[in-house]
Amino acid sequence: MVRVNDNFQKLPGSYLFSTIAKKVNEYQQANPEKGLIRLGIGDVTQPLAPAIIEALHKAVDEMADAKTFHGYAPDLGYEFLRNAIAKNDYADRGCDITADEIFVSDGAKCDSSNIQELFSADCKIAVCDPVYPVYVDSNVMAGRTGTYDQTTEMWSDIVYMPCTMENGFVPEFPKETPDLIYLCLPNNPTGTTVTKSQLQEWVDYANQSGAVIIYDGAYEAYITEKDVAHSIYECEGAKTCAMEIKSFSKNAGFTGVRLGYTVVPKELKRQDVSLHSMWARRHGTKFNGAPYIIQRAGEAVYSEAGKAQLKEQVAYYMKNASVIKTGLLEAGYTVFGGVNAPYIWLKTPKNMTSWEFFDYLLENANVVGTPGSGFGPSGEGYFRLTAFGSYENTVAALERIKKL
Ligand SMILES: *Cc1c(COP(=O)(O)O)cnc(C)c1O
């Protein structure tokens, strides 16, 4: 008899964003005259930059001619893109990462959920709390997390590292040494980050304990402060303990285009086995490459015109972040993030729970955000607003919030 993967049955009920969508739809149906402003989901809204559109058109035309047509892409990515990444994201920042340590993919969500396949089922994972849900759920599906406790909202076999205002949203080294450590910096959902020297401490910790860091740098382009690392490989010794996952979604608006990459350094070994070789094998077996057209679009991200246009796009969102942050501060809120990331993390007023504040904001300001508790138990009492809306909507939303 066919038996299903029981681990899927362990996943707790409804997904955060579907619960939000349901509540918002119900409210809108009951109040059709109200104009809602959505500062909830982490999706971009600005169109692709002209340099990227141009590269896409050119690549499409190439596909129309047998002489320039491209079939299957190389499993690990085209050289032109891997070289552009190695130069711009690494060499120019003084990081010693070569093109053949870069694995091009169709996005960071897939990579961050697939990467756990390289490790045994009894490896213990550590995550920040609150956290991007993909890291936890992909390990649940793989049977690595034990049982779920409804009351604590925690898995028995996961090491949680609370990130709250009490510790400045900097995770502390766990008492129990984990095998895999997920770090997303700058962070989704809190919008906060750590300094380069704090990151160096994590690299030292991993090297000393033998743990592997899975570093999600999806929001790297939003860093504005000088003492924040743009790559974990800016830290000494990171090549022997860390993999880095990057996405084109947030820096270049590729959420609907799909492109990302993962760096696995050749020095990264455990039990004398090269994780680089394992990931290459995995890619070769399970993945047939990101589309040629999209990889050409990715190359354009690193062209002079592309870089200039995307700097403006990121600045546009960061102007929204500043509108949200200063508006909330003026209204008397306690606010975090929004300086190195397009997320603002606020403390709910009057000890409201995250969901109480969600309803309050929806009903009284007609603004949609995301309850912090949806990202983990330590997110309770917090709330996330994103800077990915239009400038006009962001300004209007803050006017409404200030009037509450
Ligand atoms: C948006 C986001 C990603 C990007 O995922 P893609 O699949 O590349 O679109 C990755 N990690 C985090 C934490 C994110 O918020």
mmCIF file of C-alpha atoms in Angstrom, residues 68-312:
data_model
loop_
_atom_site.group_PDB
_atom_site.id
_atom_site.type_symbol
_atom_site.label_atom_id
_atom_site.label_comp_id
_atom_site.label_asym_id
_atom_site.label_seq_id
_atom_site.Cartn_x
_atom_site.Cartn_y
_atom_site.Cartn_z
ATOM 1 C CA THR A 68 21.666 31.812 -31.613
ATOM 2 C CA PHE A 69 19.083 29.502 -30.078
ATOM 3 C CA HIS A 70 19.841 28.020 -26.631
ATOM 4 C CA GLY A 71 18.526 24.700 -25.350
ATOM 5 C CA TYR A 72 19.276 23.252 -21.932
ATOM 6 C CA ALA A 73 21.398 25.621 -19.905
ATOM 7 C CA PRO A 74 24.452 24.246 -18.095
ATOM 8 C CA ASP A 75 23.223 22.763 -14.767
ATOM 9 C CA LEU A 76 25.273 25.147 -12.713
ATOM 10 C CA GLY A 77 24.577 28.292 -14.746
ATOM 11 C CA TYR A 78 26.051 30.082 -17.758
ATOM 12 C CA GLU A 79 29.627 31.298 -17.423
ATOM 13 C CA PHE A 80 28.642 34.870 -18.368
ATOM 14 C CA LEU A 81 26.355 35.110 -15.338
ATOM 15 C CA ARG A 82 28.586 33.253 -12.889
ATOM 16 C CA ASN A 83 31.512 35.501 -13.877
ATOM 17 C CA ALA A 84 29.400 38.646 -13.427
ATOM 18 C CA ILE A 85 28.313 37.446 -9.964
ATOM 19 C CA ALA A 86 31.850 36.464 -8.941
ATOM 20 C CA LYS A 87 33.193 39.860 -9.963
ATOM 21 C CA ASN A 88 30.453 42.169 -8.696
ATOM 22 C CA ASP A 89 29.160 40.415 -5.597
ATOM 23 C CA TYR A 90 32.477 38.974 -4.427
ATOM 24 C CA ALA A 91 35.777 40.125 -6.003
ATOM 25 C CA ASP A 92 34.758 43.806 -5.860
ATOM 26 C CA ARG A 93 34.063 43.368 -2.132
ATOM 27 C CA GLY A 94 37.337 41.623 -1.454
ATOM 28 C CA CYS A 95 35.754 38.167 -1.121
ATOM 29 C CA ASP A 96 37.660 35.256 -2.596
ATOM 30 C CA ILE A 97 34.805 33.383 -4.294
ATOM 31 C CA THR A 98 35.317 31.951 -7.780
ATOM 32 C CA ALA A 99 32.728 31.506 -10.534
ATOM 33 C CA ASP A 100 32.806 27.725 -10.119
ATOM 34 C CA GLU A 101 31.684 28.045 -6.498
ATOM 35 C CA ILE A 102 28.467 29.770 -7.668
ATOM 36 C CA PHE A 103 25.405 27.671 -8.520
ATOM 37 C CA VAL A 104 22.720 29.558 -10.444
ATOM 38 C CA SER A 105 19.115 28.601 -9.657
ATOM 39 C CA ASP A 106 15.547 29.775 -10.125
ATOM 40 C CA GLY A 107 15.354 31.479 -6.748
ATOM 41 C CA ALA A 108 16.350 31.576 -3.123
ATOM 42 C CA LYS A 109 13.204 29.986 -1.754
ATOM 43 C CA CYS A 110 13.952 26.744 -3.598
ATOM 44 C CA ASP A 111 17.629 26.832 -2.680
ATOM 45 C CA SER A 112 16.989 27.556 0.982
ATOM 46 C CA SER A 113 14.523 24.678 1.187
ATOM 47 C CA ASN A 114 16.551 22.237 -0.940
ATOM 48 C CA ILE A 115 19.909 22.742 0.735
ATOM 49 C CA GLN A 116 18.948 20.662 3.789
ATOM 50 C CA GLU A 117 19.027 17.551 1.568
ATOM 51 C CA LEU A 118 22.811 17.545 1.875
ATOM 52 C CA PHE A 119 22.600 16.739 5.573
ATOM 53 C CA SER A 120 21.582 13.661 7.502
ATOM 54 C CA ALA A 121 18.095 13.313 8.940
ATOM 55 C CA ASP A 122 19.361 13.562 12.514
ATOM 56 C CA CYS A 123 21.113 16.922 12.067
ATOM 57 C CA LYS A 124 19.795 19.531 14.440
ATOM 58 C CA ILE A 125 18.822 22.881 12.949
ATOM 59 C CA ALA A 126 18.856 26.266 14.664
ATOM 60 C CA VAL A 127 16.689 29.146 13.473
ATOM 61 C CA CYS A 128 16.108 32.694 14.580
ATOM 62 C CA ASP A 129 12.696 33.327 16.109
ATOM 63 C CA PRO A 130 10.850 35.045 14.371
ATOM 64 C CA VAL A 131 11.918 33.436 11.088
ATOM 65 C CA TYR A 132 11.232 33.145 7.342
ATOM 66 C CA PRO A 133 8.950 30.066 7.517
ATOM 67 C CA VAL A 134 10.598 28.196 4.621
ATOM 68 C CA TYR A 135 13.625 27.063 6.671
ATOM 69 C CA VAL A 136 11.456 25.402 9.308
ATOM 70 C CA ASP A 137 8.791 23.912 7.047
ATOM 71 C CA SER A 138 11.283 22.371 4.607
ATOM 72 C CA ASN A 139 12.981 20.634 7.538
ATOM 73 C CA VAL A 140 9.603 19.489 8.851
ATOM 74 C CA MET A 141 8.916 17.835 5.480
ATOM 75 C CA ALA A 142 12.302 16.131 5.700
ATOM 76 C CA GLY A 143 11.463 14.740 9.158
ATOM 77 C CA ARG A 144 14.148 16.664 11.012
ATOM 78 C CA THR A 145 12.091 18.638 13.523
ATOM 79 C CA GLY A 146 10.375 16.237 15.961
ATOM 80 C CA THR A 147 6.860 17.076 17.089
ATOM 81 C CA TYR A 148 4.944 20.340 17.112
ATOM 82 C CA ASP A 149 3.618 21.764 20.372
ATOM 83 C CA GLN A 150 0.449 23.804 19.744
ATOM 84 C CA THR A 151 0.801 25.793 22.948
ATOM 85 C CA THR A 152 4.439 26.869 22.616
ATOM 86 C CA GLU A 153 4.210 26.890 18.774
ATOM 87 C CA MET A 154 7.606 25.204 18.722
ATOM 88 C CA TRP A 155 9.059 21.978 17.320
ATOM 89 C CA SER A 156 10.707 19.626 19.794
ATOM 90 C CA ASP A 157 13.909 19.119 17.780
ATOM 91 C CA ILE A 158 14.573 22.677 16.601
ATOM 92 C CA VAL A 159 16.901 25.038 18.424
ATOM 93 C CA TYR A 160 15.227 28.461 18.565
ATOM 94 C CA MET A 161 17.262 31.635 18.874
ATOM 95 C CA PRO A 162 14.889 34.418 19.996
ATOM 96 C CA CYS A 163 15.468 37.823 18.378
ATOM 97 C CA THR A 164 13.587 40.488 20.315
ATOM 98 C CA MET A 165 14.044 44.097 21.375
ATOM 99 C CA GLU A 166 15.633 42.787 24.592
ATOM 100 C CA ASN A 167 18.672 41.433 22.721
ATOM 101 C CA GLY A 168 18.594 44.052 19.974
ATOM 102 C CA PHE A 169 17.430 41.357 17.505
ATOM 103 C CA VAL A 170 20.894 39.779 17.573
ATOM 104 C CA PRO A 171 20.678 36.004 18.030
ATOM 105 C CA GLU A 172 22.659 34.595 20.940
ATOM 106 C CA PHE A 173 24.718 31.417 20.696
ATOM 107 C CA PRO A 174 22.412 28.564 21.670
ATOM 108 C CA LYS A 175 23.106 26.454 24.773
ATOM 109 C CA GLU A 176 22.723 23.287 22.747
ATOM 110 C CA THR A 177 25.135 23.237 19.795
ATOM 111 C CA PRO A 178 23.217 22.875 16.499
ATOM 112 C CA ASP A 179 24.513 21.278 13.287
ATOM 113 C CA LEU A 180 22.908 23.701 10.820
ATOM 114 C CA ILE A 181 22.371 27.372 11.563
ATOM 115 C CA TYR A 182 20.041 29.438 9.392
ATOM 116 C CA LEU A 183 20.828 33.149 9.372
ATOM 117 C CA CYS A 184 18.930 35.675 7.245
ATOM 118 C CA LEU A 185 20.665 39.047 7.342
ATOM 119 C CA PRO A 186 19.424 41.738 6.877
ATOM 120 C CA ASN A 187 16.440 39.979 8.340
ATOM 121 C CA ASN A 188 12.995 39.198 7.100
ATOM 122 C CA PRO A 189 10.721 39.784 9.052
ATOM 123 C CA THR A 190 12.384 42.143 11.577
ATOM 124 C CA GLY A 191 14.234 44.375 9.087
ATOM 125 C CA THR A 192 17.170 44.435 11.503
ATOM 126 C CA THR A 193 20.703 43.167 10.980
ATOM 127 C CA VAL A 194 24.001 42.616 12.774
ATOM 128 C CA THR A 195 27.365 44.315 12.427
ATOM 129 C CA LYS A 196 30.209 42.703 10.561
ATOM 130 C CA SER A 197 31.999 41.954 13.831
ATOM 131 C CA GLN A 198 28.894 40.278 15.256
ATOM 132 C CA LEU A 199 28.670 38.173 12.102
ATOM 133 C CA GLN A 200 32.358 37.295 12.493
ATOM 134 C CA GLU A 201 31.521 35.881 15.946
ATOM 135 C CA TRP A 202 28.992 33.545 14.331
ATOM 136 C CA VAL A 203 31.553 32.414 11.770
ATOM 137 C CA ASP A 204 34.050 31.733 14.569
ATOM 138 C CA TYR A 205 31.372 29.866 16.527
ATOM 139 C CA ALA A 206 30.542 27.673 13.514
ATOM 140 C CA ASN A 207 34.181 26.919 12.785
ATOM 141 C CA GLN A 208 34.827 25.990 16.400
ATOM 142 C CA SER A 209 31.702 23.830 16.776
ATOM 143 C CA GLY A 210 31.726 22.267 13.302
ATOM 144 C CA ALA A 211 28.275 23.661 12.496
ATOM 145 C CA VAL A 212 27.379 24.842 8.984
ATOM 146 C CA ILE A 213 25.792 28.272 8.487
ATOM 147 C CA ILE A 214 23.157 28.639 5.785
ATOM 148 C CA TYR A 215 23.269 32.363 5.120
ATOM 149 C CA ASP A 216 20.336 33.984 3.313
ATOM 150 C CA GLY A 217 21.392 37.335 1.882
ATOM 151 C CA ALA A 218 18.185 38.164 -0.012
ATOM 152 C CA TYR A 219 18.151 41.749 1.306
ATOM 153 C CA GLU A 220 21.824 42.572 0.856
ATOM 154 C CA ALA A 221 21.080 45.377 -1.653
ATOM 155 C CA TYR A 222 19.216 47.320 1.045
ATOM 156 C CA ILE A 223 22.187 47.690 3.371
ATOM 157 C CA THR A 224 22.981 51.353 3.984
ATOM 158 C CA GLU A 225 25.230 51.198 7.054
ATOM 159 C CA LYS A 226 28.978 50.885 6.672
ATOM 160 C CA ASP A 227 29.742 48.295 9.337
ATOM 161 C CA VAL A 228 27.328 45.695 7.913
ATOM 162 C CA ALA A 229 28.738 42.860 5.767
ATOM 163 C CA HIS A 230 27.309 42.472 2.255
ATOM 164 C CA SER A 231 28.401 38.840 2.170
ATOM 165 C CA ILE A 232 29.289 36.371 4.910
ATOM 166 C CA TYR A 233 32.541 35.780 2.999
ATOM 167 C CA GLU A 234 33.698 39.208 4.161
ATOM 168 C CA CYS A 235 34.255 37.399 7.471
ATOM 169 C CA GLU A 236 37.477 35.520 8.014
ATOM 170 C CA GLY A 237 37.067 31.750 7.885
ATOM 171 C CA ALA A 238 33.552 31.784 6.391
ATOM 172 C CA LYS A 239 34.619 29.560 3.491
ATOM 173 C CA THR A 240 35.037 26.606 5.815
ATOM 174 C CA CYS A 241 31.648 26.946 7.521
ATOM 175 C CA ALA A 242 29.114 28.839 5.398
ATOM 176 C CA MET A 243 26.957 28.612 2.304
ATOM 177 C CA GLU A 244 25.401 31.802 1.008
ATOM 178 C CA ILE A 245 22.047 32.000 -0.762
ATOM 179 C CA LYS A 246 21.154 35.042 -2.869
ATOM 180 C CA SER A 247 18.091 36.090 -4.800
ATOM 181 C CA PHE A 248 17.446 38.526 -7.644
ATOM 182 C CA SER A 249 13.896 39.043 -6.338
ATOM 183 C CA LYS A 250 14.347 41.960 -3.981
ATOM 184 C CA ASN A 251 17.299 43.833 -5.494
ATOM 185 C CA ALA A 252 16.086 43.624 -9.109
ATOM 186 C CA GLY A 253 12.346 42.912 -8.887
ATOM 187 C CA PHE A 254 12.659 39.317 -10.167
ATOM 188 C CA THR A 255 9.906 37.864 -7.938
ATOM 189 C CA GLY A 256 7.960 36.904 -11.072
ATOM 190 C CA VAL A 257 11.033 36.378 -13.273
ATOM 191 C CA ARG A 258 12.812 33.831 -10.991
ATOM 192 C CA LEU A 259 16.577 33.805 -10.519
ATOM 193 C CA GLY A 260 18.904 33.185 -7.600
ATOM 194 C CA TYR A 261 22.169 31.508 -6.723
ATOM 195 C CA THR A 262 23.933 29.661 -3.954
ATOM 196 C CA VAL A 263 27.618 29.812 -3.108
ATOM 197 C CA VAL A 264 29.193 26.621 -1.801
ATOM 198 C CA PRO A 265 32.944 27.134 -1.309
ATOM 199 C CA LYS A 266 35.245 24.276 -2.283
ATOM 200 C CA GLU A 267 36.860 24.352 1.171
ATOM 201 C CA LEU A 268 33.527 23.589 2.828
ATOM 202 C CA LYS A 269 33.738 19.960 3.952
ATOM 203 C CA ARG A 270 32.208 17.816 6.656
ATOM 204 C CA GLN A 271 33.379 14.277 7.417
ATOM 205 C CA ASP A 272 35.942 14.943 4.691
ATOM 206 C CA VAL A 273 33.148 15.159 2.116
ATOM 207 C CA SER A 274 32.951 18.223 -0.142
ATOM 208 C CA LEU A 275 29.563 19.926 0.144
ATOM 209 C CA HIS A 276 30.406 21.654 -3.145
ATOM 210 C CA SER A 277 30.553 18.286 -4.928
ATOM 211 C CA MET A 278 27.343 17.158 -3.257
ATOM 212 C CA TRP A 279 25.452 20.298 -4.284
ATOM 213 C CA ALA A 280 26.810 19.979 -7.838
ATOM 214 C CA ARG A 281 25.594 16.389 -7.934
ATOM 215 C CA ARG A 282 22.219 17.375 -6.568
ATOM 216 C CA HIS A 283 21.850 20.207 -9.086
ATOM 217 C CA GLY A 284 22.877 17.915 -11.955
ATOM 218 C CA THR A 285 20.310 15.296 -10.982
ATOM 219 C CA LYS A 286 17.332 17.389 -9.946
ATOM 220 C CA PHE A 287 17.660 20.699 -11.770
ATOM 221 C CA ASN A 288 17.988 21.466 -15.472
ATOM 222 C CA GLY A 289 19.207 25.029 -15.199
ATOM 223 C CA ALA A 290 17.625 28.475 -15.027
ATOM 224 C CA PRO A 291 16.339 29.707 -18.426
ATOM 225 C CA TYR A 292 18.854 31.309 -20.813
ATOM 226 C CA ILE A 293 16.629 34.360 -21.266
ATOM 227 C CA ILE A 294 16.441 34.915 -17.520
ATOM 228 C CA GLN A 295 20.163 34.424 -17.005
ATOM 229 C CA ARG A 296 20.777 37.139 -19.632
ATOM 230 C CA ALA A 297 18.408 39.364 -17.639
ATOM 231 C CA GLY A 298 20.459 38.513 -14.545
ATOM 232 C CA GLU A 299 23.648 39.505 -16.353
ATOM 233 C CA ALA A 300 22.071 42.913 -17.093
ATOM 234 C CA VAL A 301 21.632 43.450 -13.341
ATOM 235 C CA TYR A 302 25.432 43.827 -13.244
ATOM 236 C CA SER A 303 25.766 46.103 -16.301
ATOM 237 C CA GLU A 304 26.625 49.753 -15.616
ATOM 238 C CA ALA A 305 23.129 50.865 -16.661
ATOM 239 C CA GLY A 306 21.498 48.061 -14.689
ATOM 240 C CA LYS A 307 23.419 48.883 -11.535
ATOM 241 C CA ALA A 308 22.492 52.566 -11.750
ATOM 242 C CA GLN A 309 18.806 51.839 -12.401
ATOM 243 C CA LEU A 310 18.552 49.288 -9.609
ATOM 244 C CA LYS A 311 20.239 51.599 -7.154
ATOM 245 C CA GLU A 312 17.385 54.015 -7.850
#
